[in-house]
Amino acid sequence: MVQIFDVSVFFIVFRETLEASVVISVMLAFIKQGVGKSAEDPTISKKLVRHVWVGSAIGFAICLVIGGTFIAVWYTLGTDAWGASEDIWEGVLSIVAAVIISVIGLAMLRLNKMKEKWRVKLSKALDDSTLHGKGRFRRFTRKYAMGILPFITILREGIEAIVFVGGVALSSPAKAFPLPVVCGLLAGGGIGFIMYKGGDFMKIQYFLIVATCFLYIVASGLFSKAVWFLENYQWSKAVGGDVAEEGDGPGSYDIRKSVWHVNCCNGQTSGGWMIFNAIFGWQNSATYGSVLAYNLYWIALMVSVLLMLFQEKHGHYPFLKSWTEKRKVAKSARKEKKRLESMSQELDSRDGDSETKEVSVTVV
Amino acid sequence: MRAFSLLAALAVSATASLAATVQYDFSVEWVQANPDGAYDRSFIGVNGAWPPPPIECNIHDRVIINVTNNLGNEPTAIHFHGLFMNGTNSMDGPVWVTQCPVPSGSNIIYNFTVDQPGTYWYHSHFSGQYPDGFRAPFIVYDRDEPFADAYDVDTYLTVSDYYHNSIPWLSANKFLILTNPTGAEPIPDAGLFNDSQNIKFKVEPNKTYKIRIINMGALVSQYVWFEDHDFQIVEVDGIYVEPAEASMIYITVAQRYTILLTTKNSTDKNYPMVTSFDTDMMDTLPDDLVWNVTGWLTYDENGEFPEPALIDEYDFYDDFNLVPYEKEEPYEPDYSITVDVSMQNLGDGVNYAFFNDLTYVAPNVPTLYTVMSSGNDSTDATVYGSNTHTYVLGYQEVVEIVLNNFDPGKHPFHLHGHVFQVVERSDASPDDETFLTYNPDEPGTINEYPMRRDTVYVRPNGYFVLRFLSNNPGVWFFHCHIEWHLQQGLALTLVEAPAEIQAQQVIPDDHYAACKAGGYAYEGNAAGNTVNLFDLTGEKLQPKPLPAGFTARGIVALVFSCISAFVGMGFITWYGLSDLKTTEREVAAIVGEPLDDSDESK
């Protein structure tokens, strides 16, 4: 099963698709609510919707092309360069996968926040675009703003996904790619659709909590496996070529580092145990390193959650209150400065309008 | 009647006095040598020379060897391979079986009579020492041999494998370590003919040479042949056989074959003779190993020395089919020992060799000395230790050893103090998963007059059946003669007729002196306990087995990991459910508006 469905690929594609579909659904919701002149004219509304889809489709197509080329080139050039260092490859890639999944995982639980942030950002972008009018490029971007935004978003998300997938799944055979990619696309798209239709937020959130738990179980398993692979590499080097002969039996592992060993249930080779290995990081021959890595990962995760909750509640990380405040002051001072500059530019480049705008300066 | 026996006694003593005494003084010391032209290395030589001198005597002679250990850094001991040592078990030589190791600076005297003709050899029997060079032929001449008139020249030819590194170093660094879990034996670096290479064996035309071939190696069996020359096998391991025509022999380590080879009519050519490794016995075959060793039957010293011709297959004479000159029908066993051979890893990760479930571990007191100091308890195998794998045999019984080989390798097994009938020897099993074991109800091939010798090999996953008469009271070692396997413990002990040993034999003082000089115990049971012979506390035992499955440590680790995962998931859920408040705060921060707590969540 593992050979045709790489779990980490699924989750990466799922996450990126989710974010992209959030963007699209927000945009479609805007249009429905009548932003950007669409309120006056239903045909404009339809046209803008089409822009959104066309922009998305073009972005998606380009991603597919880039992704497909990347994977094809990589695999034809040679995935057989493992040899004796296969264990090191597996170890390093597993760590990379674990880190990536860990970082994007918790973000999924702030989906609502994501949606709001996008709504605010997009509305600001749209407002700004109606203000600046000079130049052919600017006219183009203004006219097709509803298409360009999803295009850029999807392109960015897609390339992110390709890079992450490439980094994570190089140790899998090429046929382990298509299925998880398709599943990830469907799952992410599905959730975006539900959100657009205004589905029950709580139900989505529960689903996302379960999905995130699963994700972190996979990531903790990956991290444990990474350490295991590196220790296995050391053992293979010490013994020389005979390690493979031993299969699961005595001599296939280092007795000095062993925490448990059973002569069966090999997570690398035997049937159902391979799924256990893929999801939980199960090894029939565990070392002190792999067990400690597993537990330390969870402890690190718990500490991260505590820190993030603290930050969300108080606006700063523990012990960093004054530092955070100083940064906030500097940031808003910079923002104000920029606003004033752009205002004065407008005043200079105005074509004919003699309206004066009120300039309000807020000093914090 | 009385007169007759008196006359008989006189006659016997007369012949006995005709028998000579052969005396040797051995100073065992390190000597530099370079037999294969690679580089000088230290060898264990005798009296400043390497190879050590052959010992030669006539049948019925007394041999006395005064051995002084001048090595400086290792103990030593000498075993005279194939000699029965009847009545003088203490002279047999294996350490911890019949004597203590002789420490450096000490000496020991081996004093025994030889009442058997033929080709033998002597070698160190201390801890894998002999491949470091301490081995040489031991020839017993017999004017009355059956083919005494059939040859012109009596000579010997030794074959051997050769390691560049010393055995203790190889054992400690490459072999008996946990990073060698398959127990792969170190590969020899070269092969030798007469402790040399490219030898020119001078022969004259139209002569018959009696060539005693001895394999003095540590691991590898050899195929030996003389191109374009057939020969007759006339003796194996000291047993005369009906001459058997052959063109190639397969000789395992420790075996001897004596052949009669008749040279050709003319001196126009020199003929290669080859000893070729049985490469099945080596774990890998390095590219730079020359495992065919060549010499030449040299008719013409100034002629050409051609390279040997390549052959398609090894067509060797199967020694199972040799017929002893003194024919015996197969014995009917009185007492049977069955042992299964296997190689397994124990708790220290090292690969050991087993007879049944025991790997041999030496006792604290040589087993023979336990016999001498155990009085009436000498017939109870317990006193000899838990890991010496001792069987106590009766006197004048037929003993049978059935050996089933559960290892996919060939093993040459040797029994001290006896020759045995090779009643059955199976073929190798057809594949790695099948094992052929002895079934007395469905016997394999049994010859009318079974072959007899003292070292015989068992085929991969096969078996053999040996029988002998226990007419030689003594403590006799039975073990694989591959030095690496002996180090791994593939040995057992036979205590044959202990009461008779106590009654008839005496341990010389200098043997006990060697023990004292080395600080070794020489009385009591295997643990050295002289008070309570059944209390074995302090004996050496084999390492504990590998832990099977989950130990306490494993269960704790697994449970703790599961708990971590569940608690972690709890934290994730907590984080997920606290999304709502957060969103409003963040949005307010982006937009720059104050947080409106009265907002309802979406």
Short mmCIF file of N, CA and C in Angstrom, two decimals, chain B residues 18 22 41 57 71 89 91 94-95 116 120 146 161 179 187 207-208 211 218 257 275 331 419 427 450 490 501 520 595:
data_model
loop_
_atom_site.label_atom_id
_atom_site.label_comp_id
_atom_site.label_asym_id
_atom_site.label_seq_id
_atom_site.Cartn_x
_atom_site.Cartn_y
_atom_site.Cartn_z
N LEU B 18 64.18 -53.55 21.57
CA LEU B 18 64.69 -53.18 20.26
C LEU B 18 64.15 -51.81 19.86
N VAL B 22 63.28 -41.89 20.85
CA VAL B 22 63.60 -40.72 20.03
C VAL B 22 63.39 -39.50 20.90
N ARG B 41 56.84 -11.93 8.51
CA ARG B 41 56.01 -11.81 9.69
C ARG B 41 56.52 -12.79 10.73
N CYS B 57 59.89 -41.26 13.70
CA CYS B 57 60.27 -42.38 14.54
C CYS B 57 59.81 -43.66 13.87
N LEU B 71 58.21 -18.14 24.08
CA LEU B 71 57.51 -17.17 23.25
C LEU B 71 57.51 -15.79 23.88
N ASN B 89 47.18 -40.59 28.59
CA ASN B 89 46.24 -39.55 28.15
C ASN B 89 46.79 -38.15 28.42
N MET B 91 49.45 -36.91 27.78
CA MET B 91 50.35 -36.42 26.74
C MET B 91 49.59 -35.98 25.50
N PRO B 94 45.49 -31.14 24.30
CA PRO B 94 44.56 -30.01 24.24
C PRO B 94 44.42 -29.34 25.61
N VAL B 95 44.57 -27.97 25.62
CA VAL B 95 44.53 -27.30 26.92
C VAL B 95 43.12 -27.36 27.48
N GLN B 116 51.39 -47.23 16.42
CA GLN B 116 50.60 -47.20 15.19
C GLN B 116 51.45 -46.60 14.08
N TYR B 120 51.11 -38.72 10.57
CA TYR B 120 50.42 -37.89 11.56
C TYR B 120 51.03 -36.51 11.52
N PRO B 146 52.03 -53.08 4.44
CA PRO B 146 51.61 -54.01 3.38
C PRO B 146 52.23 -53.70 2.01
N ASP B 161 46.60 -23.42 4.28
CA ASP B 161 46.23 -22.04 3.99
C ASP B 161 47.12 -21.15 4.85
N THR B 179 30.04 -7.15 15.50
CA THR B 179 29.85 -6.64 14.15
C THR B 179 30.18 -7.70 13.11
N ILE B 187 39.24 -14.62 5.74
CA ILE B 187 39.68 -15.28 4.51
C ILE B 187 41.21 -15.40 4.53
N LYS B 207 60.21 -44.19 -11.16
CA LYS B 207 60.31 -44.53 -9.74
C LYS B 207 58.93 -44.36 -9.13
N THR B 208 58.71 -45.07 -8.04
CA THR B 208 57.45 -44.88 -7.32
C THR B 208 57.73 -44.15 -6.03
N ILE B 211 54.15 -40.63 -1.20
CA ILE B 211 54.02 -39.22 -0.78
C ILE B 211 52.97 -39.14 0.31
N ALA B 218 44.17 -24.05 8.60
CA ALA B 218 43.26 -23.64 9.67
C ALA B 218 41.80 -23.75 9.24
N TYR B 257 46.64 -38.16 3.70
CA TYR B 257 46.51 -39.20 2.69
C TYR B 257 47.92 -39.60 2.29
N THR B 275 47.46 -27.62 -5.55
CA THR B 275 46.54 -27.74 -4.43
C THR B 275 45.60 -26.55 -4.51
N TYR B 331 30.32 -51.95 13.53
CA TYR B 331 30.00 -52.31 14.91
C TYR B 331 28.51 -52.11 15.17
N VAL B 419 40.58 -43.92 16.13
CA VAL B 419 40.01 -43.81 14.79
C VAL B 419 38.60 -44.36 14.93
N ASP B 427 24.82 -37.27 1.62
CA ASP B 427 25.13 -36.19 0.69
C ASP B 427 24.73 -34.87 1.33
N PRO B 450 33.36 -50.61 6.56
CA PRO B 450 33.40 -49.15 6.57
C PRO B 450 34.82 -48.60 6.67
N LEU B 490 32.74 -25.22 18.94
CA LEU B 490 32.17 -26.43 18.35
C LEU B 490 32.98 -27.64 18.83
N ILE B 501 41.11 -44.80 34.08
CA ILE B 501 42.14 -43.75 34.01
C ILE B 501 42.78 -43.58 35.37
N TYR B 520 47.16 -21.66 37.47
CA TYR B 520 45.89 -22.33 37.14
C TYR B 520 45.57 -23.38 38.19
N LEU B 595 -10.00 45.67 19.36
CA LEU B 595 -10.69 44.40 19.42
C LEU B 595 -12.09 44.62 19.96
#
